[in-house]
């Protein structure tokens, strides 16, 4: 289980989640259109969920069906980067 | 009203049938099996970290080099034989006083006696002691009548350096310190002709916290740990189970039930948000505050090898104060106040607590070569990441 950032983050990138994440597992570059949660580092505490003004963060199991693909998008972002 | 003794503990309530917990369901064995992720499993098998000073306190993965940690030596000791010549016990009250005095002499800071409730005995063991002919997965049969709970205090100042090598060393030393008195007490009871078994660091067949609450050592806090009126939560617990006839103690009321309702300091300071702000939950037939064990455990990975045991909730608890007259006075005042009037006293006390000790109690300390001062965070390991990561140890407190 992990938390996943979904579509509402795109082009918003508020970054409030980064301040509250105890694991510093939310990453992104200036070139990215959204932020991503590293599923290997996430400890499922849920601190980022109330911090997100766009309500873009969900637990993997509670992700709306239309955004299911974002689980893969989040984890794919870190392939070859660690 | 002037006694704090209670017929049953106020901080938890039995509301339904309880089942025995299998020790293999507890966090350490789950991590060893890799159920909480590969990273944590690696962390356990790498003997926690690379610091030699940390390794003497034992812990995961130390089987490779067992004899450098007292913890590994004690957990593999066989239990001695029971003396055939049984000493008759005519006065259980006197025997309870004797046992408590002996336990304090051996080195325990607090002692209490209660009945052994089988619901808090594990059903199967997660790791056997080969010397005693046990193996993992064996059912546990513990037919004893009594549980003697021992508590060992840790240093207040060193815990305030949370989380650092210093608080880590103090935590590890507390675990090691609890081994010898527990072993001596069980050996003493066996020499008196009664069966006794030690349950201490590295080898538990029971969950010590409910026994400590029932034995009147303290009460159950919001953070799921025992709160003692003088030492707060910085007590290491161990248990000796036995059949030696003794008078049992009663649970106490030191106001934890009322303070935890309003304080929430542990929930506010918990970096992994594992402690609930809300009310009690029913789990396994018991109504109590329920913490998120998984995220609490996984938070160790945030250490990045700097420490291995988080003690932030222990040091932020408002009962965690140095032993001093003003702390005793505050706790006694709460104890003497009738329950409906307690919030009137607790709210100003909590305000004073935040004022003098801060919303996130922490202290700068230099000790040996260790310094727990906040350090600027290094570069992010993800190439190209431009996110401004803060120092993990000093993330600002999230709004409640």
Tab-separated table of C-alpha atoms in Angstrom:
chain	number	residue	atom	x	y	z
A	1	UNK	CA	0.000	0.000	0.000
A	2	UNK	CA	1.103	3.514	-0.662
A	3	UNK	CA	-0.381	6.928	-1.268
A	4	UNK	CA	-0.770	8.162	-4.839
A	5	UNK	CA	-0.887	11.660	-6.375
A	6	UNK	CA	-3.537	11.868	-9.073
A	7	UNK	CA	-4.648	14.185	-11.860
A	8	UNK	CA	-5.663	17.300	-9.842
A	9	UNK	CA	-1.983	17.942	-9.090
A	10	UNK	CA	-1.139	18.475	-12.763
A	11	UNK	CA	-0.026	22.093	-13.352
A	12	UNK	CA	-0.818	22.987	-9.735
A	13	UNK	CA	2.132	21.510	-7.817
A	14	UNK	CA	1.306	23.373	-4.622
A	15	UNK	CA	3.986	21.511	-2.674
A	16	UNK	CA	2.278	21.705	0.702
A	17	UNK	CA	2.571	17.928	0.882
A	18	UNK	CA	6.372	18.129	0.723
A	19	UNK	CA	6.518	20.099	3.986
A	20	UNK	CA	4.443	17.595	5.926
A	21	UNK	CA	5.837	14.344	4.536
A	22	UNK	CA	7.875	12.761	7.334
A	23	UNK	CA	9.798	10.635	4.861
A	24	UNK	CA	10.594	13.278	2.206
A	25	UNK	CA	9.286	10.838	-0.355
A	26	UNK	CA	7.470	13.353	-2.596
A	27	UNK	CA	9.646	14.376	-5.517
A	28	UNK	CA	9.490	16.324	-8.759
A	29	UNK	CA	11.582	18.570	-10.979
A	30	UNK	CA	10.679	21.949	-12.478
A	31	UNK	CA	10.179	20.179	-15.791
A	32	UNK	CA	7.560	17.797	-14.386
A	33	UNK	CA	3.920	18.782	-14.582
A	34	UNK	CA	3.078	17.135	-11.234
A	35	UNK	CA	4.650	15.707	-8.099
A	36	UNK	CA	5.133	12.001	-7.445
A	37	UNK	CA	5.171	9.824	-4.314
A	38	UNK	CA	7.916	7.234	-4.070
A	39	UNK	CA	5.989	4.019	-3.248
A	40	UNK	CA	9.060	2.415	-1.667
A	41	UNK	CA	9.594	5.220	0.827
A	42	UNK	CA	5.952	6.057	1.625
A	43	UNK	CA	4.971	4.806	5.090
A	44	UNK	CA	1.193	5.231	4.599
A	45	UNK	CA	0.816	7.835	7.340
A	46	UNK	CA	-1.563	9.974	5.275
A	47	UNK	CA	-0.110	13.305	6.415
A	48	UNK	CA	-0.111	14.632	2.842
A	49	UNK	CA	-3.840	14.106	2.262
A	50	UNK	CA	-5.164	17.088	4.319
A	51	UNK	CA	-2.182	19.210	3.207
A	52	UNK	CA	-3.162	19.051	-0.483
A	53	UNK	CA	-5.328	22.035	-1.544
A	54	UNK	CA	-6.274	20.259	-4.786
A	55	UNK	CA	-7.344	17.043	-3.025
A	56	UNK	CA	-5.134	15.103	-5.379
A	57	UNK	CA	-3.721	12.543	-2.940
A	58	UNK	CA	-5.423	9.229	-2.196
A	59	UNK	CA	-4.540	5.957	-0.547
A	60	UNK	CA	-3.877	3.372	-3.234
A	61	UNK	CA	-7.016	1.459	-2.292
A	62	UNK	CA	-9.236	4.544	-2.282
A	63	UNK	CA	-8.155	5.947	-5.639
A	64	UNK	CA	-11.165	6.829	-7.842
A	65	UNK	CA	-11.528	4.428	-10.744
A	66	UNK	CA	-10.926	7.109	-13.379
A	67	UNK	CA	-7.478	7.811	-11.888
A	68	UNK	CA	-6.401	4.210	-11.341
A	69	UNK	CA	-3.568	4.616	-13.839
A	70	UNK	CA	-1.818	7.123	-11.559
A	71	UNK	CA	-0.592	4.312	-9.275
A	72	UNK	CA	1.538	3.130	-12.177
A	73	UNK	CA	2.496	6.684	-13.203
A	74	UNK	CA	3.752	7.444	-9.687
A	75	UNK	CA	5.859	4.320	-9.401
A	76	UNK	CA	7.140	4.496	-13.007
A	77	UNK	CA	8.529	7.963	-12.340
A	78	UNK	CA	11.182	6.480	-10.048
A	79	UNK	CA	12.323	3.692	-12.383
A	80	UNK	CA	16.028	4.158	-13.006
A	81	UNK	CA	16.182	7.238	-10.807
A	82	UNK	CA	16.957	5.766	-7.381
B	1	UNK	CA	-11.544	9.639	47.348
B	2	UNK	CA	-8.000	10.034	48.633
B	3	UNK	CA	-6.951	6.651	47.320
B	4	UNK	CA	-6.017	6.193	43.697
B	5	UNK	CA	-6.762	2.452	43.729
B	6	UNK	CA	-9.395	1.280	41.278
B	7	UNK	CA	-11.337	-1.943	40.921
B	8	UNK	CA	-10.653	-1.955	37.173
B	9	UNK	CA	-8.442	0.223	34.974
B	10	UNK	CA	-10.109	3.363	33.601
B	11	UNK	CA	-7.946	3.699	30.505
B	12	UNK	CA	-9.094	0.551	28.737
B	13	UNK	CA	-12.290	-1.411	28.883
B	14	UNK	CA	-13.014	-5.023	27.978
B	15	UNK	CA	-16.168	-4.991	25.874
B	16	UNK	CA	-16.126	-8.327	24.110
B	17	UNK	CA	-14.357	-11.635	23.663
B	18	UNK	CA	-10.594	-11.339	23.313
B	19	UNK	CA	-8.429	-13.746	21.380
B	20	UNK	CA	-4.796	-14.484	22.123
B	21	UNK	CA	-2.407	-12.743	19.755
B	22	UNK	CA	0.085	-14.842	17.835
B	23	UNK	CA	3.566	-13.443	18.417
B	24	UNK	CA	4.184	-13.844	14.687
B	25	UNK	CA	1.589	-11.083	14.081
B	26	UNK	CA	3.658	-8.558	16.046
B	27	UNK	CA	5.747	-6.005	14.118
B	28	UNK	CA	9.298	-7.400	14.408
B	29	UNK	CA	8.496	-10.882	13.035
B	30	UNK	CA	6.380	-9.300	10.288
B	31	UNK	CA	9.301	-7.127	9.253
B	32	UNK	CA	11.608	-10.132	9.308
B	33	UNK	CA	9.243	-11.889	6.897
B	34	UNK	CA	9.273	-8.825	4.638
B	35	UNK	CA	5.582	-7.992	5.096
B	36	UNK	CA	6.316	-4.304	5.686
B	37	UNK	CA	8.501	-3.971	2.632
B	38	UNK	CA	11.908	-5.021	1.427
B	39	UNK	CA	13.617	-1.867	2.682
B	40	UNK	CA	12.659	-2.498	6.308
B	41	UNK	CA	13.670	-6.150	6.034
B	42	UNK	CA	17.069	-5.054	4.790
B	43	UNK	CA	17.294	-2.601	7.671
B	44	UNK	CA	16.676	-5.412	10.160
B	45	UNK	CA	19.154	-7.813	8.620
B	46	UNK	CA	21.910	-5.223	8.304
B	47	UNK	CA	22.027	-5.187	12.100
B	48	UNK	CA	20.271	-1.856	12.134
B	49	UNK	CA	23.246	0.274	11.187
B	50	UNK	CA	26.965	0.668	10.992
B	51	UNK	CA	27.763	2.349	14.299
B	52	UNK	CA	29.708	-0.001	16.642
B	53	UNK	CA	28.293	1.820	19.667
B	54	UNK	CA	24.752	1.024	18.510
B	55	UNK	CA	25.503	-2.615	17.822
B	56	UNK	CA	26.383	-3.557	21.420
B	57	UNK	CA	22.732	-2.971	22.362
B	58	UNK	CA	21.635	-5.767	20.049
B	59	UNK	CA	18.648	-5.859	17.795
B	60	UNK	CA	17.723	-7.174	14.414
B	61	UNK	CA	20.182	-9.104	12.342
B	62	UNK	CA	22.616	-9.513	15.173
B	63	UNK	CA	22.500	-13.316	14.996
B	64	UNK	CA	25.550	-13.152	12.776
B	65	UNK	CA	27.661	-11.986	15.705
B	66	UNK	CA	25.639	-12.782	18.770
B	67	UNK	CA	28.131	-12.678	21.568
B	68	UNK	CA	28.886	-8.975	21.421
B	69	UNK	CA	25.470	-8.044	22.766
B	70	UNK	CA	24.173	-9.032	26.174
B	71	UNK	CA	20.691	-9.096	24.655
B	72	UNK	CA	21.539	-12.044	22.437
B	73	UNK	CA	23.222	-13.886	25.277
B	74	UNK	CA	20.274	-13.513	27.664
B	75	UNK	CA	17.612	-14.396	25.095
B	76	UNK	CA	19.424	-17.684	24.390
B	77	UNK	CA	19.870	-18.673	28.029
B	78	UNK	CA	18.055	-21.788	29.219
B	79	UNK	CA	15.864	-21.413	32.292
B	80	UNK	CA	17.122	-22.988	35.513
B	81	UNK	CA	15.482	-25.913	37.337
B	82	UNK	CA	12.933	-25.385	40.101
B	83	UNK	CA	14.284	-26.262	43.546
B	84	UNK	CA	12.639	-29.429	44.874
B	85	UNK	CA	12.414	-28.040	48.414
B	86	UNK	CA	9.388	-25.776	48.332
B	87	UNK	CA	9.255	-22.973	50.886
B	88	UNK	CA	5.722	-22.807	52.358
B	89	UNK	CA	4.009	-19.413	51.973
B	90	UNK	CA	1.655	-18.652	54.844
B	91	UNK	CA	1.203	-14.924	54.304
B	92	UNK	CA	0.829	-13.868	50.627
B	93	UNK	CA	0.876	-10.173	51.671
B	94	UNK	CA	4.269	-10.635	53.270
B	95	UNK	CA	5.572	-12.564	50.260
B	96	UNK	CA	4.416	-9.770	47.901
B	97	UNK	CA	6.298	-7.214	50.027
B	98	UNK	CA	9.347	-9.454	50.037
B	99	UNK	CA	9.300	-9.927	46.239
B	100	UNK	CA	8.905	-6.186	45.642
B	101	UNK	CA	11.750	-5.345	47.987
B	102	UNK	CA	13.996	-7.946	46.347
B	103	UNK	CA	13.083	-6.710	42.845
B	104	UNK	CA	13.985	-3.136	43.841
B	105	UNK	CA	17.231	-4.416	45.338
B	106	UNK	CA	18.052	-6.192	42.065
B	107	UNK	CA	17.592	-2.911	40.218
B	108	UNK	CA	13.940	-2.441	39.227
B	109	UNK	CA	12.591	1.097	39.661
B	110	UNK	CA	8.928	0.136	39.976
B	111	UNK	CA	7.299	-3.239	40.740
B	112	UNK	CA	3.708	-4.444	40.712
B	113	UNK	CA	1.940	-7.792	40.912
B	114	UNK	CA	-1.214	-8.891	39.129
B	115	UNK	CA	-2.988	-12.054	38.010
B	116	UNK	CA	-1.825	-13.554	34.722
B	117	UNK	CA	-4.676	-12.919	32.284
B	118	UNK	CA	-4.328	-15.534	29.534
B	119	UNK	CA	-5.763	-13.113	26.942
B	120	UNK	CA	-2.470	-11.174	26.967
B	121	UNK	CA	-0.297	-14.273	26.591
B	122	UNK	CA	0.823	-14.932	23.002
B	123	UNK	CA	-0.678	-18.034	21.418
B	124	UNK	CA	2.425	-19.067	19.424
B	125	UNK	CA	6.021	-17.973	19.623
B	126	UNK	CA	7.741	-16.182	16.757
B	127	UNK	CA	11.244	-17.221	17.665
B	128	UNK	CA	12.258	-20.164	19.780
B	129	UNK	CA	15.112	-20.452	22.224
B	130	UNK	CA	17.082	-23.440	20.884
B	131	UNK	CA	18.766	-23.946	24.276
B	132	UNK	CA	15.353	-24.575	25.839
B	133	UNK	CA	14.229	-26.843	22.981
B	134	UNK	CA	11.813	-24.310	21.465
B	135	UNK	CA	11.263	-23.387	17.858
B	136	UNK	CA	9.309	-20.748	15.968
B	137	UNK	CA	5.600	-21.502	15.682
B	138	UNK	CA	5.393	-23.547	18.883
B	139	UNK	CA	2.186	-22.989	20.852
B	140	UNK	CA	2.839	-21.219	24.153
B	141	UNK	CA	1.630	-22.858	27.335
B	142	UNK	CA	2.016	-20.561	30.312
B	143	UNK	CA	-0.100	-21.930	33.163
B	144	UNK	CA	1.183	-19.529	35.848
B	145	UNK	CA	-1.163	-17.591	38.120
B	146	UNK	CA	0.723	-14.357	38.756
B	147	UNK	CA	2.663	-11.790	36.759
B	148	UNK	CA	5.247	-9.580	38.440
B	149	UNK	CA	5.818	-6.437	36.382
B	150	UNK	CA	9.141	-4.632	36.622
B	151	UNK	CA	9.792	-1.138	35.281
B	152	UNK	CA	13.194	0.397	34.562
B	153	UNK	CA	13.578	4.119	34.203
B	154	UNK	CA	15.494	5.800	31.376
B	155	UNK	CA	17.284	9.111	31.622
B	156	UNK	CA	15.010	12.126	31.072
B	157	UNK	CA	17.662	14.428	29.588
B	158	UNK	CA	19.026	11.891	27.116
B	159	UNK	CA	15.550	11.013	25.858
B	160	UNK	CA	14.983	14.721	25.173
B	161	UNK	CA	17.650	14.590	22.456
B	162	UNK	CA	15.144	12.666	20.322
B	163	UNK	CA	15.866	11.281	17.861
B	164	UNK	CA	19.582	10.900	17.876
B	165	UNK	CA	22.356	8.478	18.670
B	166	UNK	CA	22.143	9.748	22.265
B	167	UNK	CA	18.471	8.896	22.836
B	168	UNK	CA	19.121	5.661	20.976
B	169	UNK	CA	21.938	4.674	23.299
B	170	UNK	CA	19.821	5.491	26.344
B	171	UNK	CA	16.972	3.406	24.963
B	172	UNK	CA	19.268	0.480	24.208
B	173	UNK	CA	20.889	0.661	27.636
B	174	UNK	CA	17.448	0.629	29.285
B	175	UNK	CA	16.649	-2.608	27.466
B	176	UNK	CA	19.951	-4.172	28.516
B	177	UNK	CA	19.517	-2.964	32.121
B	178	UNK	CA	16.166	-4.715	32.386
B	179	UNK	CA	17.653	-8.145	31.619
B	180	UNK	CA	19.660	-8.861	34.753
B	181	UNK	CA	17.113	-7.960	37.487
B	182	UNK	CA	14.408	-9.908	35.639
B	183	UNK	CA	16.626	-12.961	35.384
B	184	UNK	CA	17.689	-12.697	39.046
B	185	UNK	CA	14.117	-12.376	40.278
B	186	UNK	CA	12.946	-15.442	38.341
B	187	UNK	CA	15.968	-17.393	39.569
B	188	UNK	CA	15.193	-16.371	43.167
B	189	UNK	CA	11.610	-17.618	42.842
B	190	UNK	CA	12.761	-20.895	41.306
B	191	UNK	CA	15.185	-21.349	44.206
B	192	UNK	CA	12.230	-20.915	46.575
B	193	UNK	CA	10.658	-23.949	44.914
B	194	UNK	CA	8.103	-22.310	42.600
B	195	UNK	CA	8.143	-22.232	38.794
B	196	UNK	CA	8.976	-18.833	37.264
B	197	UNK	CA	9.677	-17.576	33.780
B	198	UNK	CA	11.257	-14.343	32.563
B	199	UNK	CA	9.694	-12.221	29.854
B	200	UNK	CA	12.124	-9.516	28.955
B	201	UNK	CA	13.761	-7.697	26.088
B	202	UNK	CA	14.095	-10.066	23.149
B	203	UNK	CA	12.020	-12.877	24.643
B	204	UNK	CA	8.425	-12.098	25.536
B	205	UNK	CA	5.639	-14.633	25.811
B	206	UNK	CA	3.226	-11.998	27.118
B	207	UNK	CA	2.367	-8.415	26.257
B	208	UNK	CA	3.730	-6.521	29.281
B	209	UNK	CA	1.652	-3.327	29.008
B	210	UNK	CA	-1.783	-4.654	30.126
B	211	UNK	CA	-0.150	-6.434	33.059
B	212	UNK	CA	1.654	-3.253	34.086
B	213	UNK	CA	-1.657	-1.352	33.947
B	214	UNK	CA	-3.456	-4.052	35.947
B	215	UNK	CA	-0.616	-4.156	38.476
B	216	UNK	CA	-1.011	-0.437	39.155
B	217	UNK	CA	2.293	0.715	37.684
B	218	UNK	CA	0.410	3.357	35.753
B	219	UNK	CA	-2.252	3.789	33.104
B	220	UNK	CA	-2.553	3.253	29.368
B	221	UNK	CA	-1.838	6.418	27.380
B	222	UNK	CA	-3.080	7.671	24.029
B	223	UNK	CA	0.202	6.538	22.461
B	224	UNK	CA	-0.468	2.930	23.502
B	225	UNK	CA	2.201	2.852	26.191
B	226	UNK	CA	2.201	2.735	29.958
B	227	UNK	CA	2.249	6.122	31.717
B	228	UNK	CA	3.725	6.089	35.204
B	229	UNK	CA	2.989	9.012	37.506
B	230	UNK	CA	6.668	9.889	38.099
B	231	UNK	CA	8.491	8.527	35.054
B	232	UNK	CA	5.888	9.011	32.351
B	233	UNK	CA	6.444	6.547	29.528
B	234	UNK	CA	10.191	6.250	29.764
B	235	UNK	CA	9.961	2.877	31.515
B	236	UNK	CA	11.238	-0.363	30.060
B	237	UNK	CA	8.971	-3.190	31.122
B	238	UNK	CA	9.685	-6.806	31.848
B	239	UNK	CA	7.534	-9.513	33.410
B	240	UNK	CA	8.180	-12.567	35.577
B	241	UNK	CA	5.318	-15.074	35.580
B	242	UNK	CA	5.114	-17.485	38.496
B	243	UNK	CA	2.951	-19.612	40.762
B	244	UNK	CA	4.394	-18.212	43.970
B	245	UNK	CA	1.386	-17.171	46.118
B	246	UNK	CA	1.364	-13.381	46.461
B	247	UNK	CA	-1.122	-10.613	47.155
B	248	UNK	CA	-1.974	-8.745	43.947
B	249	UNK	CA	-2.036	-4.969	43.423
B	250	UNK	CA	-4.940	-2.976	42.085
B	251	UNK	CA	-4.987	-0.692	39.045
B	252	UNK	CA	-4.479	2.994	39.853
B	253	UNK	CA	-6.100	6.207	38.686
B	254	UNK	CA	-3.473	8.891	38.125
B	255	UNK	CA	-5.615	10.973	35.787
B	256	UNK	CA	-4.249	9.641	32.498
B	257	UNK	CA	-7.758	8.963	31.206
B	258	UNK	CA	-8.689	12.646	31.642
B	259	UNK	CA	-5.334	14.124	30.594
B	260	UNK	CA	-5.100	12.054	27.380
B	261	UNK	CA	-8.562	13.276	26.405
B	262	UNK	CA	-7.347	16.896	26.205
B	263	UNK	CA	-3.558	16.789	25.830
B	264	UNK	CA	-2.902	15.056	22.478
B	265	UNK	CA	0.699	16.232	22.616
B	266	UNK	CA	1.928	12.813	21.436
B	267	UNK	CA	-0.505	12.867	18.513
B	268	UNK	CA	0.629	16.383	17.560
B	269	UNK	CA	4.327	15.582	17.740
B	270	UNK	CA	4.278	12.084	16.215
B	271	UNK	CA	6.238	12.553	12.977
B	272	UNK	CA	4.583	9.557	11.328
B	273	UNK	CA	1.042	10.597	12.374
B	274	UNK	CA	0.517	7.185	13.941
B	275	UNK	CA	-1.242	8.358	17.123
B	276	UNK	CA	-4.963	9.139	16.813
B	277	UNK	CA	-6.494	12.531	17.623
B	278	UNK	CA	-9.899	10.932	17.830
B	279	UNK	CA	-11.600	8.739	20.373
B	280	UNK	CA	-11.100	5.189	21.427
B	281	UNK	CA	-11.636	2.233	19.131
B	282	UNK	CA	-12.619	-1.341	19.837
B	283	UNK	CA	-9.995	-3.825	18.750
B	284	UNK	CA	-9.893	-7.466	19.822
B	285	UNK	CA	-12.634	-6.884	22.377
B	286	UNK	CA	-10.852	-3.996	24.090
B	287	UNK	CA	-11.821	-0.327	23.916
B	288	UNK	CA	-8.689	1.862	23.852
B	289	UNK	CA	-6.808	4.379	21.736
B	290	UNK	CA	-5.406	2.514	18.771
B	291	UNK	CA	-2.169	3.605	17.099
B	292	UNK	CA	-1.108	2.825	13.542
B	293	UNK	CA	1.630	0.291	14.242
B	294	UNK	CA	2.753	0.005	10.620
B	295	UNK	CA	3.482	3.668	9.969
B	296	UNK	CA	5.074	3.934	13.425
B	297	UNK	CA	7.429	1.107	12.580
B	298	UNK	CA	8.113	2.270	9.042
B	299	UNK	CA	9.110	5.715	10.302
B	300	UNK	CA	12.465	4.159	11.270
B	301	UNK	CA	13.414	4.429	7.620
B	302	UNK	CA	13.305	8.210	7.989
B	303	UNK	CA	16.368	7.899	10.198
B	304	UNK	CA	18.548	7.440	7.103
B	305	UNK	CA	20.910	5.480	9.385
B	306	UNK	CA	21.133	8.240	12.007
B	307	UNK	CA	19.193	6.470	14.759
B	308	UNK	CA	17.089	3.344	15.131
B	309	UNK	CA	14.411	3.969	17.780
B	310	UNK	CA	12.018	6.892	17.685
B	311	UNK	CA	11.170	8.145	21.201
B	312	UNK	CA	9.381	11.387	20.304
B	313	UNK	CA	6.023	10.428	21.864
B	314	UNK	CA	7.755	9.247	25.038
B	315	UNK	CA	9.594	12.513	25.536
B	316	UNK	CA	6.716	14.768	24.520
B	317	UNK	CA	4.233	13.167	26.957
B	318	UNK	CA	3.272	15.690	29.632
B	319	UNK	CA	3.824	13.044	32.343
B	320	UNK	CA	7.443	12.755	31.211
B	321	UNK	CA	9.240	15.135	33.570
B	322	UNK	CA	12.336	14.892	35.735
B	323	UNK	CA	11.577	13.618	39.227
B	324	UNK	CA	10.810	16.875	41.033
B	325	UNK	CA	8.404	18.208	43.653
B	326	UNK	CA	6.447	20.374	41.198
B	327	UNK	CA	5.751	17.390	38.950
B	328	UNK	CA	4.632	15.289	41.936
B	329	UNK	CA	2.443	18.174	43.100
B	330	UNK	CA	0.769	18.504	39.695
B	331	UNK	CA	0.057	14.765	39.430
B	332	UNK	CA	-1.181	14.556	43.027
B	333	UNK	CA	-3.462	17.538	42.447
B	334	UNK	CA	-5.023	15.763	39.457
B	335	UNK	CA	-5.383	12.554	41.485
B	336	UNK	CA	-7.107	14.308	44.384
B	337	UNK	CA	-9.555	16.231	42.191
B	338	UNK	CA	-12.925	14.505	41.652
B	339	UNK	CA	-13.181	13.218	38.082
B	340	UNK	CA	-15.873	15.656	36.806
B	341	UNK	CA	-13.798	18.662	37.962
B	342	UNK	CA	-10.492	17.457	36.528
B	343	UNK	CA	-10.697	19.295	33.164
B	344	UNK	CA	-10.684	22.594	35.108
B	345	UNK	CA	-7.262	21.680	36.462
B	346	UNK	CA	-5.870	19.821	33.472
B	347	UNK	CA	-6.380	22.576	30.909
B	348	UNK	CA	-4.255	25.193	32.725
B	349	UNK	CA	-1.636	22.557	33.513
B	350	UNK	CA	-1.394	21.632	29.836
B	351	UNK	CA	-1.004	25.318	28.967
B	352	UNK	CA	1.867	25.582	31.468
B	353	UNK	CA	3.382	22.417	30.026
B	354	UNK	CA	3.401	23.878	26.507
B	355	UNK	CA	4.760	27.169	27.823
B	356	UNK	CA	7.745	25.784	29.748
B	357	UNK	CA	8.640	22.602	27.885
B	358	UNK	CA	7.542	23.595	24.418
B	359	UNK	CA	5.094	22.083	21.999
B	360	UNK	CA	7.776	19.707	20.782
B	361	UNK	CA	10.143	18.985	23.698
B	362	UNK	CA	13.676	18.702	22.388
B	363	UNK	CA	17.121	19.484	23.715
B	364	UNK	CA	20.486	20.099	22.129
B	365	UNK	CA	23.176	17.855	23.603
B	366	UNK	CA	26.730	16.966	22.783
B	367	UNK	CA	27.854	13.647	24.186
B	368	UNK	CA	30.801	11.482	23.205
B	369	UNK	CA	31.257	12.378	19.560
B	370	UNK	CA	27.546	12.790	19.031
B	371	UNK	CA	25.769	16.061	18.454
B	372	UNK	CA	22.037	16.139	17.824
B	373	UNK	CA	21.941	19.663	16.397
B	374	UNK	CA	19.735	20.012	13.310
B	375	UNK	CA	21.774	19.584	10.190
B	376	UNK	CA	20.930	20.914	6.749
B	377	UNK	CA	19.476	18.173	4.644
B	378	UNK	CA	21.762	16.727	1.996
B	379	UNK	CA	21.014	16.674	-1.671
B	380	UNK	CA	18.047	14.591	-2.727
B	381	UNK	CA	19.010	11.176	-4.025
B	382	UNK	CA	16.566	11.433	-6.934
B	383	UNK	CA	18.481	13.037	-9.815
B	384	UNK	CA	16.880	16.197	-11.139
B	385	UNK	CA	14.581	16.589	-8.098
B	386	UNK	CA	14.175	20.264	-7.274
B	387	UNK	CA	11.794	19.826	-4.375
B	388	UNK	CA	12.927	21.667	-1.231
B	389	UNK	CA	13.134	18.852	1.320
B	390	UNK	CA	13.285	20.011	4.923
B	391	UNK	CA	15.343	18.488	7.701
B	392	UNK	CA	13.509	15.298	8.602
B	393	UNK	CA	14.140	15.776	12.306
B	394	UNK	CA	12.685	19.266	12.413
B	395	UNK	CA	9.704	19.233	10.151
B	396	UNK	CA	7.306	21.837	11.385
B	397	UNK	CA	4.408	20.456	13.372
B	398	UNK	CA	1.344	19.844	11.299
B	399	UNK	CA	-1.856	21.586	12.281
B	400	UNK	CA	-4.042	19.473	14.521
